[in-house]
PDB file of C-alpha atoms and ligand atoms in Angstrom:
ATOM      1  CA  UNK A  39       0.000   0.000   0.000  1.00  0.00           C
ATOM      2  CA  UNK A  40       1.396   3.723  -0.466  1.00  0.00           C
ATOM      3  CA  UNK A  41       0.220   6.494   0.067  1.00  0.00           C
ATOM      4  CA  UNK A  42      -0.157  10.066  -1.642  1.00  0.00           C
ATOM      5  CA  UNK A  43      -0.818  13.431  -0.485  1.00  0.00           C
ATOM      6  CA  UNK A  44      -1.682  16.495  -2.418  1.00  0.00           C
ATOM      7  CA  UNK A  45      -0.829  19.439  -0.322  1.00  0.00           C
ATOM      8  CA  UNK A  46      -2.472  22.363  -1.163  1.00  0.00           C
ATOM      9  CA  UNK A  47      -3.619  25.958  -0.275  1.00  0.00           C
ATOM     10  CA  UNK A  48      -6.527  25.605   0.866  1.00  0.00           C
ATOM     11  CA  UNK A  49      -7.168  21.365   1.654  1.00  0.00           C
ATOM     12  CA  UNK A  50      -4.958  18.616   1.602  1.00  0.00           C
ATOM     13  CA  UNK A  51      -5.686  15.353   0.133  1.00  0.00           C
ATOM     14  CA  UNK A  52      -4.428  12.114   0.985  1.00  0.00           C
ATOM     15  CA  UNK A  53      -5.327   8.606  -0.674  1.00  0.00           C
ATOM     16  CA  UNK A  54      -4.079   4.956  -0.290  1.00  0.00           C
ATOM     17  CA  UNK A  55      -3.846   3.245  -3.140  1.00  0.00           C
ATOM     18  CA  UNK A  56      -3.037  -0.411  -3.338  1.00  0.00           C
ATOM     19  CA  UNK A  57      -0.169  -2.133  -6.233  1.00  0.00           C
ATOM     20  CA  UNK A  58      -2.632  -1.728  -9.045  1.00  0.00           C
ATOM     21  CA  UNK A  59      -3.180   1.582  -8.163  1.00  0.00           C
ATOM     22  CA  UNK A  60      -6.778   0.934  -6.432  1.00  0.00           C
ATOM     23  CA  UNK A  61      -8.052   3.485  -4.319  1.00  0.00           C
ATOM     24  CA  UNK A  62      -8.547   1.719  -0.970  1.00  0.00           C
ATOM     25  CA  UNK A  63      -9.543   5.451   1.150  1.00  0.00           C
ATOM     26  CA  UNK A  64      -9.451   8.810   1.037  1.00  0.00           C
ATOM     27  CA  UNK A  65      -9.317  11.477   3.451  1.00  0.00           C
ATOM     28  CA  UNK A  66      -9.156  15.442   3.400  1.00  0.00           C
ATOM     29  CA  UNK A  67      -8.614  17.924   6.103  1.00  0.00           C
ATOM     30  CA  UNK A  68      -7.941  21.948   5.671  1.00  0.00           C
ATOM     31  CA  UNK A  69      -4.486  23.005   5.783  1.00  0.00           C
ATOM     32  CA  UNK A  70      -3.268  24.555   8.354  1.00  0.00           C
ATOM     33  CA  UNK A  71      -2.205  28.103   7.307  1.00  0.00           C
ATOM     34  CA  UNK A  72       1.164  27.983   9.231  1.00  0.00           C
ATOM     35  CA  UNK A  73       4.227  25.663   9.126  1.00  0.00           C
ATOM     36  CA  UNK A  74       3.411  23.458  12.052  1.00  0.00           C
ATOM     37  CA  UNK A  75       0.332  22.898  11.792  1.00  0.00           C
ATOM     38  CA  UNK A  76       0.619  22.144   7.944  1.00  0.00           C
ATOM     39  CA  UNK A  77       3.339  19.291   9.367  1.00  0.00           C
ATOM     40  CA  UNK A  78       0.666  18.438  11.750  1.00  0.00           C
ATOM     41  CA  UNK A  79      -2.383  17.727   9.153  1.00  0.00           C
ATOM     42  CA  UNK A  80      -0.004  15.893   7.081  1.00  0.00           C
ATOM     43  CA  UNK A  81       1.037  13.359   9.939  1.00  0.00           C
ATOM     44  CA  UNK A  82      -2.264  13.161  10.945  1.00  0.00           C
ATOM     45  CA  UNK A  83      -3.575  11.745   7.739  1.00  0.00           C
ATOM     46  CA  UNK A  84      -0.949   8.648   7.704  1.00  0.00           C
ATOM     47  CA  UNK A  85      -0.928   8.034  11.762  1.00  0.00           C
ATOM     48  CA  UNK A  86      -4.784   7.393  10.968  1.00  0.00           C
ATOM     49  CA  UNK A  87      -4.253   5.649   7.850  1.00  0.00           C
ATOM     50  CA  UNK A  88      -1.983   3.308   9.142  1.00  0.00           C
ATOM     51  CA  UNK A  89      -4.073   2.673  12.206  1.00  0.00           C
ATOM     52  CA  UNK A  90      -7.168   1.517  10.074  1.00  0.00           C
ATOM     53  CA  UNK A  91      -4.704  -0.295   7.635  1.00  0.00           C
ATOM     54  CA  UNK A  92      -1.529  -1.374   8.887  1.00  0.00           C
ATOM     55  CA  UNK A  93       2.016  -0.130   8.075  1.00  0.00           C
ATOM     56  CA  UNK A  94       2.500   1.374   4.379  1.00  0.00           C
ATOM     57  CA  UNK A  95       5.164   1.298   1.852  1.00  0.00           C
ATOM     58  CA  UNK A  96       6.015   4.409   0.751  1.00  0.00           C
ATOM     59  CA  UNK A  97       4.521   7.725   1.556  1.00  0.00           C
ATOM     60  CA  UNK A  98       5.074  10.724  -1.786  1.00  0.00           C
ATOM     61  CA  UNK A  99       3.486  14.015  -0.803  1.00  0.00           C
ATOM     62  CA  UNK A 100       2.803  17.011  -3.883  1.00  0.00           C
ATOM     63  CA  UNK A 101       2.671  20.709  -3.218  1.00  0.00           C
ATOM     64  CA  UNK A 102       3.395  23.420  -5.226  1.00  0.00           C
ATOM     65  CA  UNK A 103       6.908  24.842  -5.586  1.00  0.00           C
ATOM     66  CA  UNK A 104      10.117  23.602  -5.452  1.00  0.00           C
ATOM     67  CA  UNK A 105      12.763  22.373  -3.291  1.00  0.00           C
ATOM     68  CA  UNK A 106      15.875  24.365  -3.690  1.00  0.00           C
ATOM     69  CA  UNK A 107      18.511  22.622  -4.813  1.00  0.00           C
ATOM     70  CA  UNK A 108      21.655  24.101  -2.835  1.00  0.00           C
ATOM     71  CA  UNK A 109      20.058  24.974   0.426  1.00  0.00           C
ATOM     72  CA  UNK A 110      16.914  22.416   0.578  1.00  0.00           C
ATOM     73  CA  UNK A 111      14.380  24.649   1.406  1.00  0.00           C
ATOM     74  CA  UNK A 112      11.135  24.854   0.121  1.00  0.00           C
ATOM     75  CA  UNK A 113      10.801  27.889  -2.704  1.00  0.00           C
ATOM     76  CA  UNK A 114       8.587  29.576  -4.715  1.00  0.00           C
ATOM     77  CA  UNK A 115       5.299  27.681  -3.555  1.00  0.00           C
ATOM     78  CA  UNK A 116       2.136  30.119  -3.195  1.00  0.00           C
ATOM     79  CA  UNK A 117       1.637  28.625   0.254  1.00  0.00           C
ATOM     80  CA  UNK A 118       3.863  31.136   1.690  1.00  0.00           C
ATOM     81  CA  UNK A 119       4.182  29.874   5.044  1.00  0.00           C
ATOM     82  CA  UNK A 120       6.202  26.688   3.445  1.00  0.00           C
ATOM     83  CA  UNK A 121       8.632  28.724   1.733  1.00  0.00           C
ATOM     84  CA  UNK A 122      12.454  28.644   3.405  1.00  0.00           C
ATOM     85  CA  UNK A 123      11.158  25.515   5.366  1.00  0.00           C
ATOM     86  CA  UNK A 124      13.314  22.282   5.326  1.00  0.00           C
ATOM     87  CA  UNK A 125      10.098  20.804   4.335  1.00  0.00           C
ATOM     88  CA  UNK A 126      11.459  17.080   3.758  1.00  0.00           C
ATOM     89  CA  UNK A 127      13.627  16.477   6.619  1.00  0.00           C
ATOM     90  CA  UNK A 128      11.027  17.994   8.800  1.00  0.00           C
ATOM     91  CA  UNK A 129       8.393  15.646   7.815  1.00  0.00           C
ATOM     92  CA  UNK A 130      10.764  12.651   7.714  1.00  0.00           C
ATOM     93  CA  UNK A 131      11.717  13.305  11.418  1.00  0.00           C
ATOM     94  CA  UNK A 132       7.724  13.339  12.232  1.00  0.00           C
ATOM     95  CA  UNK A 133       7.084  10.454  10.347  1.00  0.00           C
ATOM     96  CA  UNK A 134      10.206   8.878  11.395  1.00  0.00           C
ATOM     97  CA  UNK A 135      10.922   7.774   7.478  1.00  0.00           C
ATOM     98  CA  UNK A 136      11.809   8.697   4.212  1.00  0.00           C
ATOM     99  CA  UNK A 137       9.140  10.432   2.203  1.00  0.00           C
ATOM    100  CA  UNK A 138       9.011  11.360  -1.249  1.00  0.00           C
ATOM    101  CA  UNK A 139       8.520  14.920  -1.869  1.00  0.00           C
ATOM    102  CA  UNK A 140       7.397  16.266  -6.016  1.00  0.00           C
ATOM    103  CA  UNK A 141       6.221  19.472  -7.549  1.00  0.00           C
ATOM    104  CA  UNK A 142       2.455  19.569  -7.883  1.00  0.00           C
ATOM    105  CA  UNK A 143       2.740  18.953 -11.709  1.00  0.00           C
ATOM    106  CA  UNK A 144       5.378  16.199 -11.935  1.00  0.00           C
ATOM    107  CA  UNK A 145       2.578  14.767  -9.627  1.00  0.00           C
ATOM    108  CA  UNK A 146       0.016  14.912 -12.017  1.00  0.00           C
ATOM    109  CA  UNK A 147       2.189  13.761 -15.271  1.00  0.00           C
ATOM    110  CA  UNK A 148       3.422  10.785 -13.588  1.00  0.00           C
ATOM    111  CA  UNK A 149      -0.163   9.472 -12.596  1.00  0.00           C
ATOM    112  CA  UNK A 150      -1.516   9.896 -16.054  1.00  0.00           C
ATOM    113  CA  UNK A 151       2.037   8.291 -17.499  1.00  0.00           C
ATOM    114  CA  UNK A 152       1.239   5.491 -15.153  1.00  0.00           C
ATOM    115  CA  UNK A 153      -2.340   4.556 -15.376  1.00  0.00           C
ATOM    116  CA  UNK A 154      -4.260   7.835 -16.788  1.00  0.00           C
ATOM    117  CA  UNK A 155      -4.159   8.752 -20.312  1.00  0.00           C
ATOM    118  CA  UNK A 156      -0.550   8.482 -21.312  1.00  0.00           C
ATOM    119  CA  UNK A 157      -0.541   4.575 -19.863  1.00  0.00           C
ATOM    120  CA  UNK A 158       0.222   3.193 -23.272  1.00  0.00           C
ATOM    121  CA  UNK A 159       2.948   5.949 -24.280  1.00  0.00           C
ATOM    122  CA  UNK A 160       6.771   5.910 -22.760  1.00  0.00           C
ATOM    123  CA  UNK A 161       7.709   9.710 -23.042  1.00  0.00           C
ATOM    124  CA  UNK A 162       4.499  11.647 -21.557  1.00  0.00           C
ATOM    125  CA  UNK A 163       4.237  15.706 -20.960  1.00  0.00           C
ATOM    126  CA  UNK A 164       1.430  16.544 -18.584  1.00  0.00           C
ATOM    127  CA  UNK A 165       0.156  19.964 -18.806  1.00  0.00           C
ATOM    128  CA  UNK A 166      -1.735  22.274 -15.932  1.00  0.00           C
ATOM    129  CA  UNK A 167      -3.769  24.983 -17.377  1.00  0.00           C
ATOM    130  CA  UNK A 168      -5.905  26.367 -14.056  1.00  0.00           C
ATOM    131  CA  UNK A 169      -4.996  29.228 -11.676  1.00  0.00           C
ATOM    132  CA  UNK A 170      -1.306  28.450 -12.528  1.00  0.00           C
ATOM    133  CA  UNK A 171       0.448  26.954 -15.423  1.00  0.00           C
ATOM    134  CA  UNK A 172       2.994  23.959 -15.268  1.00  0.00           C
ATOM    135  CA  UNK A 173       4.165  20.996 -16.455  1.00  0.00           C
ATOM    136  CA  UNK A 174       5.866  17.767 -16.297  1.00  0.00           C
ATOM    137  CA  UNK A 175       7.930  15.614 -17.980  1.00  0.00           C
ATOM    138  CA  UNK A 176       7.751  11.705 -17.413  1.00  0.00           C
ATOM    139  CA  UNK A 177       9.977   8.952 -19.116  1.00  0.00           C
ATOM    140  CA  UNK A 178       9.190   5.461 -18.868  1.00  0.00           C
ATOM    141  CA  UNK A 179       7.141   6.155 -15.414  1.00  0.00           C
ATOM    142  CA  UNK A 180      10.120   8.287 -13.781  1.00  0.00           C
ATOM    143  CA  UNK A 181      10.135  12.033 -13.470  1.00  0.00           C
ATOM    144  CA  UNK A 182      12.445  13.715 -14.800  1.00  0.00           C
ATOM    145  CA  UNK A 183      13.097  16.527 -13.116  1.00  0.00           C
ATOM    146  CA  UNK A 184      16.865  17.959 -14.381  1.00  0.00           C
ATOM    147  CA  UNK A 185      19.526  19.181 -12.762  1.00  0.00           C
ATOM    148  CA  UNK A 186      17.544  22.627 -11.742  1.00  0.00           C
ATOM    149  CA  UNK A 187      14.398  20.827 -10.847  1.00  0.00           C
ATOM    150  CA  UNK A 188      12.137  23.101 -13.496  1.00  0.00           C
ATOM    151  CA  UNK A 189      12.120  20.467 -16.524  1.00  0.00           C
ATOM    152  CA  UNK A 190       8.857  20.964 -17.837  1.00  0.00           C
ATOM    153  CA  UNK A 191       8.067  24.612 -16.490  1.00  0.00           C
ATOM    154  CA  UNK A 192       6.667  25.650 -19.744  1.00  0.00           C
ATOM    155  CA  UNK A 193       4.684  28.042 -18.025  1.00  0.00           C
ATOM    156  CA  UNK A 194       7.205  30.143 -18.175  1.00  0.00           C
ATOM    157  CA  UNK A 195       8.786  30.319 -21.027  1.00  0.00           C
ATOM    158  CA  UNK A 196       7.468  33.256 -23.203  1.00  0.00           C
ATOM    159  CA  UNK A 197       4.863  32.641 -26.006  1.00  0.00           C
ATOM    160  CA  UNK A 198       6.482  32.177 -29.228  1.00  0.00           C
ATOM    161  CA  UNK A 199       6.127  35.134 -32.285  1.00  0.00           C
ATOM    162  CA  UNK A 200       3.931  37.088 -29.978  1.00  0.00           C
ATOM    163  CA  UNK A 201       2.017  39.418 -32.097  1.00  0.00           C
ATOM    164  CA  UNK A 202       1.747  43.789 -31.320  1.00  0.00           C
ATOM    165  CA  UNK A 203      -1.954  43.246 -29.950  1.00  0.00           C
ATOM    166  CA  UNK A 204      -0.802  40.120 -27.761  1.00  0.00           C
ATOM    167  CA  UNK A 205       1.727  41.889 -26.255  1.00  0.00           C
ATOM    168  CA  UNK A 206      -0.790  44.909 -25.467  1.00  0.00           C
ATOM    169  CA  UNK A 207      -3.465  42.368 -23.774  1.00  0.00           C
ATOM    170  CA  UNK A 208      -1.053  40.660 -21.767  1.00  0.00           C
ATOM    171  CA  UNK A 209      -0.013  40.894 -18.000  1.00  0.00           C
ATOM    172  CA  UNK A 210       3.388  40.764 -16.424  1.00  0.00           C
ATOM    173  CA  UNK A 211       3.927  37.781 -14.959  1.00  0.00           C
ATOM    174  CA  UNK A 212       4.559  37.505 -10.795  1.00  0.00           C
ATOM    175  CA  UNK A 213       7.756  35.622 -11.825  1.00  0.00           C
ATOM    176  CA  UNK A 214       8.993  38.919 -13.087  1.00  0.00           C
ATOM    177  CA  UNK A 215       9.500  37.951 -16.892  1.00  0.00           C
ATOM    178  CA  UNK A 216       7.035  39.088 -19.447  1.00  0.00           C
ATOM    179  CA  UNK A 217       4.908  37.504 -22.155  1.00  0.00           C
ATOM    180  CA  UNK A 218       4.836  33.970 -19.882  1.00  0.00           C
ATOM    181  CA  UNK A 219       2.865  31.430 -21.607  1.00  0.00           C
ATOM    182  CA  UNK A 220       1.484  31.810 -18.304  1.00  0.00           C
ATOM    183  CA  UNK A 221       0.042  35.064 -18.411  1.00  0.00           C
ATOM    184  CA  UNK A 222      -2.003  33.880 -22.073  1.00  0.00           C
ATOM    185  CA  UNK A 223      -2.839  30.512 -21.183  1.00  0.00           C
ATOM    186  CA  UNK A 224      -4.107  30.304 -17.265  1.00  0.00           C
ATOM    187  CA  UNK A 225      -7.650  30.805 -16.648  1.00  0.00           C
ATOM    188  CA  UNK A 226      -6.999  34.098 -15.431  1.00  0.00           C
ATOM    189  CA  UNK A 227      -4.513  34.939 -18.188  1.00  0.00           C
ATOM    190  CA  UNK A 228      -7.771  33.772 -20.893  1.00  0.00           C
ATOM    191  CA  UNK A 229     -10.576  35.888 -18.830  1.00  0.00           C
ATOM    192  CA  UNK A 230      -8.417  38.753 -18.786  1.00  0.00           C
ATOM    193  CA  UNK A 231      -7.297  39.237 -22.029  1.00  0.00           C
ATOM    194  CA  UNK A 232     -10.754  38.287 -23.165  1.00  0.00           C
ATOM    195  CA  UNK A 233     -11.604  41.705 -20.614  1.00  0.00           C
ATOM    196  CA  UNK A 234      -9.428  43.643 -21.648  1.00  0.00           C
ATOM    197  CA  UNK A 235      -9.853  43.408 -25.652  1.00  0.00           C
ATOM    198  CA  UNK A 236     -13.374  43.641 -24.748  1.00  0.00           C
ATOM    199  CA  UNK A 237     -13.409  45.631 -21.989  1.00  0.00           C
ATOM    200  CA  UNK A 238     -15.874  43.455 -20.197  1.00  0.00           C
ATOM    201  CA  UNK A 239     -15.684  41.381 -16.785  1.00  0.00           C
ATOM    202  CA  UNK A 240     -16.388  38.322 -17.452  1.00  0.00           C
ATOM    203  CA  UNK A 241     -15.317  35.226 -15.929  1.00  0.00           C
ATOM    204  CA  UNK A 242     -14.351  32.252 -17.936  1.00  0.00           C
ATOM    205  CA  UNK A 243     -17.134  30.008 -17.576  1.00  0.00           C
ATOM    206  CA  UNK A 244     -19.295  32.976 -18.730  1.00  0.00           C
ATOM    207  CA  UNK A 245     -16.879  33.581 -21.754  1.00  0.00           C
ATOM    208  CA  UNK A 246     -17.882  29.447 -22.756  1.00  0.00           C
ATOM    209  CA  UNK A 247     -21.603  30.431 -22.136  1.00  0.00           C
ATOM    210  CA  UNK A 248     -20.908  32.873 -24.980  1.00  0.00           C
ATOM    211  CA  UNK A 249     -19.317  30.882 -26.877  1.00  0.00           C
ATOM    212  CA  UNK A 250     -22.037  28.380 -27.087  1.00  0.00           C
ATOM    213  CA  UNK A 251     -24.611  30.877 -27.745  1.00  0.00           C
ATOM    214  CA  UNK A 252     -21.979  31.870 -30.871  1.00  0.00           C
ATOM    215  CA  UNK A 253     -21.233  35.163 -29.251  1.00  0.00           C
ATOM    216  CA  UNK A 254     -18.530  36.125 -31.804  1.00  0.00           C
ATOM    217  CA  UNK A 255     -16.071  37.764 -29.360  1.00  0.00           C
ATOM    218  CA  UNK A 256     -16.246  34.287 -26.996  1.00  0.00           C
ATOM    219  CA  UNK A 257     -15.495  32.351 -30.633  1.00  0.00           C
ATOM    220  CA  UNK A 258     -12.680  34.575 -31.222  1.00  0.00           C
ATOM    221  CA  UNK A 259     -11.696  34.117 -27.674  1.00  0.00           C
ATOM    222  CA  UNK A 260     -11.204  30.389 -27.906  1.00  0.00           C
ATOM    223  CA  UNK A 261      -9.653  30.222 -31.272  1.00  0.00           C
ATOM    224  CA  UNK A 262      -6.831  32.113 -30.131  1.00  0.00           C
ATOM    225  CA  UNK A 263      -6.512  30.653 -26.591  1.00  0.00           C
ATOM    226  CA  UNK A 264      -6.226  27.455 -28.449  1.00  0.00           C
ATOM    227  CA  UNK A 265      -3.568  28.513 -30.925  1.00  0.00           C
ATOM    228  CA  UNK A 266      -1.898  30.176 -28.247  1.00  0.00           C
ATOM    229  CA  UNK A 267      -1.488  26.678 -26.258  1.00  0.00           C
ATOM    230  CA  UNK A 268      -0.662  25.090 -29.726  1.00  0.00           C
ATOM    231  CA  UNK A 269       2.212  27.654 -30.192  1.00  0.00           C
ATOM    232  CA  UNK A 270       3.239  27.075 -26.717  1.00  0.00           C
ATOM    233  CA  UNK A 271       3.092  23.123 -27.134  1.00  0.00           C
ATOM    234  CA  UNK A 272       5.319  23.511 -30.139  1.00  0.00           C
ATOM    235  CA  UNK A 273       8.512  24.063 -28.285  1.00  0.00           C
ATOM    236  CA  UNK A 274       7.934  21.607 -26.429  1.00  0.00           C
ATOM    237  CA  UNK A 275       7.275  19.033 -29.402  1.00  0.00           C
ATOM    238  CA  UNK A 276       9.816  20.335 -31.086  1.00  0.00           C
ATOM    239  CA  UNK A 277      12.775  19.854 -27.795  1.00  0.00           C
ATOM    240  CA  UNK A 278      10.787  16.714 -26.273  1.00  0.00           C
ATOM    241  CA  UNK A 279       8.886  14.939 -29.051  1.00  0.00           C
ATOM    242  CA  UNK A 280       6.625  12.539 -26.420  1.00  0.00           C
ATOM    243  CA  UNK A 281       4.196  10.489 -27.440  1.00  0.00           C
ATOM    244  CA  UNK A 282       1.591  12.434 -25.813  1.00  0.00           C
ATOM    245  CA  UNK A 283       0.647  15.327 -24.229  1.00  0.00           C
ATOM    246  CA  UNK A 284      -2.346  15.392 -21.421  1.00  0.00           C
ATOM    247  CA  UNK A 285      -3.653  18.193 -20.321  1.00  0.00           C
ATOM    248  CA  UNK A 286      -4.851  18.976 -16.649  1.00  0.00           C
ATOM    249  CA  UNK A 287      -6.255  21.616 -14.534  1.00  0.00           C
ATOM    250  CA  UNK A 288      -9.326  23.697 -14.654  1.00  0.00           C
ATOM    251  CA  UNK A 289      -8.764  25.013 -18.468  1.00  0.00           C
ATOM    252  CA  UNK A 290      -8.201  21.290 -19.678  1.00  0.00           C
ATOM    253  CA  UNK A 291     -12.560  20.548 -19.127  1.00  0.00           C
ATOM    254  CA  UNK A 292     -12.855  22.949 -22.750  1.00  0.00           C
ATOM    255  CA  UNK A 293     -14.549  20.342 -24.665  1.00  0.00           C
ATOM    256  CA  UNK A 294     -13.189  22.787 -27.832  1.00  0.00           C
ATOM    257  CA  UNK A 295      -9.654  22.586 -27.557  1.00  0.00           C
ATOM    258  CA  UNK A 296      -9.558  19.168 -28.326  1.00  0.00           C
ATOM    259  CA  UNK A 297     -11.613  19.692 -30.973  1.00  0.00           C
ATOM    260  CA  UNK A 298      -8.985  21.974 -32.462  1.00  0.00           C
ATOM    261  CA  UNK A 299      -5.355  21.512 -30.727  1.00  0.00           C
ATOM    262  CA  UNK A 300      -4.076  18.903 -33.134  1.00  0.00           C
ATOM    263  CA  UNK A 301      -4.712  20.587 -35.971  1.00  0.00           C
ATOM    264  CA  UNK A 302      -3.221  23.850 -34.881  1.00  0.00           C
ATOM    265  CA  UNK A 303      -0.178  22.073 -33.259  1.00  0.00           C
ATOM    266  CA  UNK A 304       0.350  20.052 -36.887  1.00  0.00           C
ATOM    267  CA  UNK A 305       1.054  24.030 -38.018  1.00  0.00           C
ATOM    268  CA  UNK A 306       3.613  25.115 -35.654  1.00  0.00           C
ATOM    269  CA  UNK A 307       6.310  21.939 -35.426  1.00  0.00           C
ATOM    270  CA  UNK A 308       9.158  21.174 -37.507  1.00  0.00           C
ATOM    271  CA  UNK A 309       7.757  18.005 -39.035  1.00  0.00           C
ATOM    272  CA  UNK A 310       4.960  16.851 -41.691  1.00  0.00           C
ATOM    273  CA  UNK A 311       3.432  14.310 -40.036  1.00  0.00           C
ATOM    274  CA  UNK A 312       2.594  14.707 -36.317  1.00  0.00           C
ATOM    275  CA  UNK A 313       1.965  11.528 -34.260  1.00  0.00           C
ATOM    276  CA  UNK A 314       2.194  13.652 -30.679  1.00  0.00           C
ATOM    277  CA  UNK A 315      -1.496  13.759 -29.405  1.00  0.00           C
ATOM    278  CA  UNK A 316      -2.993  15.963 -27.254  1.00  0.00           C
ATOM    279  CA  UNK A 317      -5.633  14.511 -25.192  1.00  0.00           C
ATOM    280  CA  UNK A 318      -7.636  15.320 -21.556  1.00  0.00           C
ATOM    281  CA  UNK A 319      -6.701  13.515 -18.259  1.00  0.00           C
ATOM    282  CA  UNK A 320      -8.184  10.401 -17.406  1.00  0.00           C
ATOM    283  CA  UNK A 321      -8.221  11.189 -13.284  1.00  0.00           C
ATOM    284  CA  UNK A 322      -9.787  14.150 -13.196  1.00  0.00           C
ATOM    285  CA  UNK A 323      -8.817  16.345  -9.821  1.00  0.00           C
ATOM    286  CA  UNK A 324      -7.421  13.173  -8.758  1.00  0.00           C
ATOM    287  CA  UNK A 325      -4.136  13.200 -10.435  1.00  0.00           C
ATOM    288  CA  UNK A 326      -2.089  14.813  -8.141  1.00  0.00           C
ATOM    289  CA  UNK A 327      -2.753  13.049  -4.879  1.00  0.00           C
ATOM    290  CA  UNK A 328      -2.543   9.688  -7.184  1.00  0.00           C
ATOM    291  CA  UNK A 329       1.071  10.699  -8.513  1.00  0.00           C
ATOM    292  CA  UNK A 330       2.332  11.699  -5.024  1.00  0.00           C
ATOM    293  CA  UNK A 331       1.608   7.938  -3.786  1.00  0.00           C
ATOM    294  CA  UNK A 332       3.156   6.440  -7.241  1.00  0.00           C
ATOM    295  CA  UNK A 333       6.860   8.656  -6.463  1.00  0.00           C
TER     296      UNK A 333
HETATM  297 ZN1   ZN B  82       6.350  33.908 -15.610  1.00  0.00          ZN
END
C-alpha cells in the first residue's frame, strides 16, 4: 500500500492506493495556514491511515513549488508559510521515514504516465492549465526533473512570435518575466485578455456560455486561446517529441480545444506528419494526490 498526499492551499488530500493503483480510502482535512500545523495535518492523515490499515510502503506528498537545490528549502510555492522551510527532513523526522517529496505537476504527469491517459505511451508531458500553469515531464514512469528541478516549467517560457496586440493584452507575470505562456494561457490569463480586448468582466465560464450561444467575441476568444497553447506546445514538441501530451487543470474541461489543438499544433512543429497527441486527463482532480503515492 502507499500512500499520496496532495498538499495544497486551501485542503490537503491524501489517498491509499493499493499495487494496481486501487483506491482503498481517502481522506481530506484543511491546511493549516502555518508551518506546524501544515506538518501536523499531514502526519495526521498517515498516523490514521496506518491505524485503520496497517504499516504502508512508501509515503510521496505534492505541493506546489520547489525544493531548492543548494540549500533544501522549500521555494517559490504560493503557500507562503512553506517557503524557506526544510520541508522534507522535517516531515521525515515526524514520520520517522523517508518520504518522497514532487512538484504539484510532476505529480500529475506521472499518474496519467502510469495509469491515466498516457498509460500506453513511454515519453508523456502533462500539462496544468488552471490558476497556474505547469508541467511535467515523465519517461518510462520516472520524473524527470533535471539538474535545476524546473524540466517541464513551460509556463514560463514566453509565447512564441507574440504578435503587437498580444503583447498589449497581456499581463506581467509575478515571476517577473514578461509575455509567460502563463500570463495567455491560465484561466486568469484567458478571462483577462478576453476583458481587456473587450473591456468586459467576465469570468471564464461565462466567456464558454458565450461561446455556445456563438457570441462572436467568446469564438474569437477560444480560437486564439487554443492557438496560443498550440504555439506554446510547439517548443515543447519540437525539444521533447513525447508520445503524448495530457492536459490537466481547470482550463483542460474545454470540450473545444480538443476539438482543435491537433490541428493547430500540426502548423507550428518542424515536421509533416505529427503523431504527438494531445488529449484530456483520465483522473480528473485526482491526479495529483494519485502521482504523489506512485513517487
Ligand atoms: Zn512567468
Amino acid at each position: 500500500m502507499k500512500i499520496g498526499i496532495d498538499l495544497g492551499g486551501t485542503k490537503t488530500e491524501a489517498i491509499l492506493i493499493d499495487h494496481n493503483g486501487k483506491e482503498l480510502s481517502r481522506k481530506r482535512i484543511k491546511t493549516e495556514k502555518n508551518y506546524q500545523g501544515t506538518l501536523n495535518g499531514i502526519k495526521s492523515l498517515v498516523v490514521e491511515f496506518e491505524n485503520e490499515f496497517g504499516l504502508v510502503e512508501s509515503v510521496g506528498i505534492g505541493m506546489p513549488g520547489a525544493i531548492s537545490v543548494d540549500s533544501s528549502l522549500v521555494k517559490n510555492a504560493n503557500s507562503i508559510w512553506l517557503n524557506g522551510k526544510p520541508i522534507k527532513k522535517d516531515l521525515e523526522n515526524r514520520l520517522d521515514r523517508e518520504i518522497n517529496l514532487e512538484n504539484d505537476a510532476n505529480c500529475f504527469a506521472l499518474s496519467e504516465a502510469v495509469d491515466g491517459a498516457g498509460k500506453k505511451y513511454p515519453v508523456v508531458f502533462g500539462v496544468i492549465i488552471g490558476t497556474g500553469v505547469g508541467g511535467g515531464i515523465i519517461v518510462n514512469k520516472k520524473v524527470l526533473q533535471g539538474i535545476n528541478k524546473i524540466g517541464g516549467e513551460w509556463g514560463h517560457i514566453p509565447l512564441p512570435n507574440r504578435t503587437d496586440l498580444e503583447k498589449q493584452h497581456s499581463n506581467k507575470c509575478y515571476c517577473g518575466l514578461s509575455g509567460c505562456m502563463e500570463t495567455y494561457v491560465s484561466g486568469p490569463g484567458f478571462t483577462s485578455i478576453f476583458n481587456s480586448i473587450n473591456n468586459e468582466n467576465l469570468d471564464s465560464h461565462q466567456i464558454i456560455e458565450g461561446y455556445h450561444k456563438k457570441d462572436n467575441r467568446c469564438v474569437e476568444a477560444l480560437d486564439n486561446y487554443v492557438d496560443h497553447l498550440a504555439r506554446g506546445l510547439s517548443l515543447i514538441v519540437n525539444i521533447l517529441d513525447p508520445d503524448v501530451i495530457v492536459l490537466g487543470g481547470g482550463m483542460s474541461n474545454i470540450d473545444y480545444i480538443y476539438e482543435n489543438i491537433n490541428n493547430q499544433l500540426q502548423n507550428y512543429v518542424f515536421s509533416y506528419t505529427l503523431r504527438t497527441k494531445v488529449v484530456k486527463n483520465f483522473h480528473g482532480d485526482s491526479g495529483g494526490v494519485r502521482g504523489a503515492a506512485w513517487l
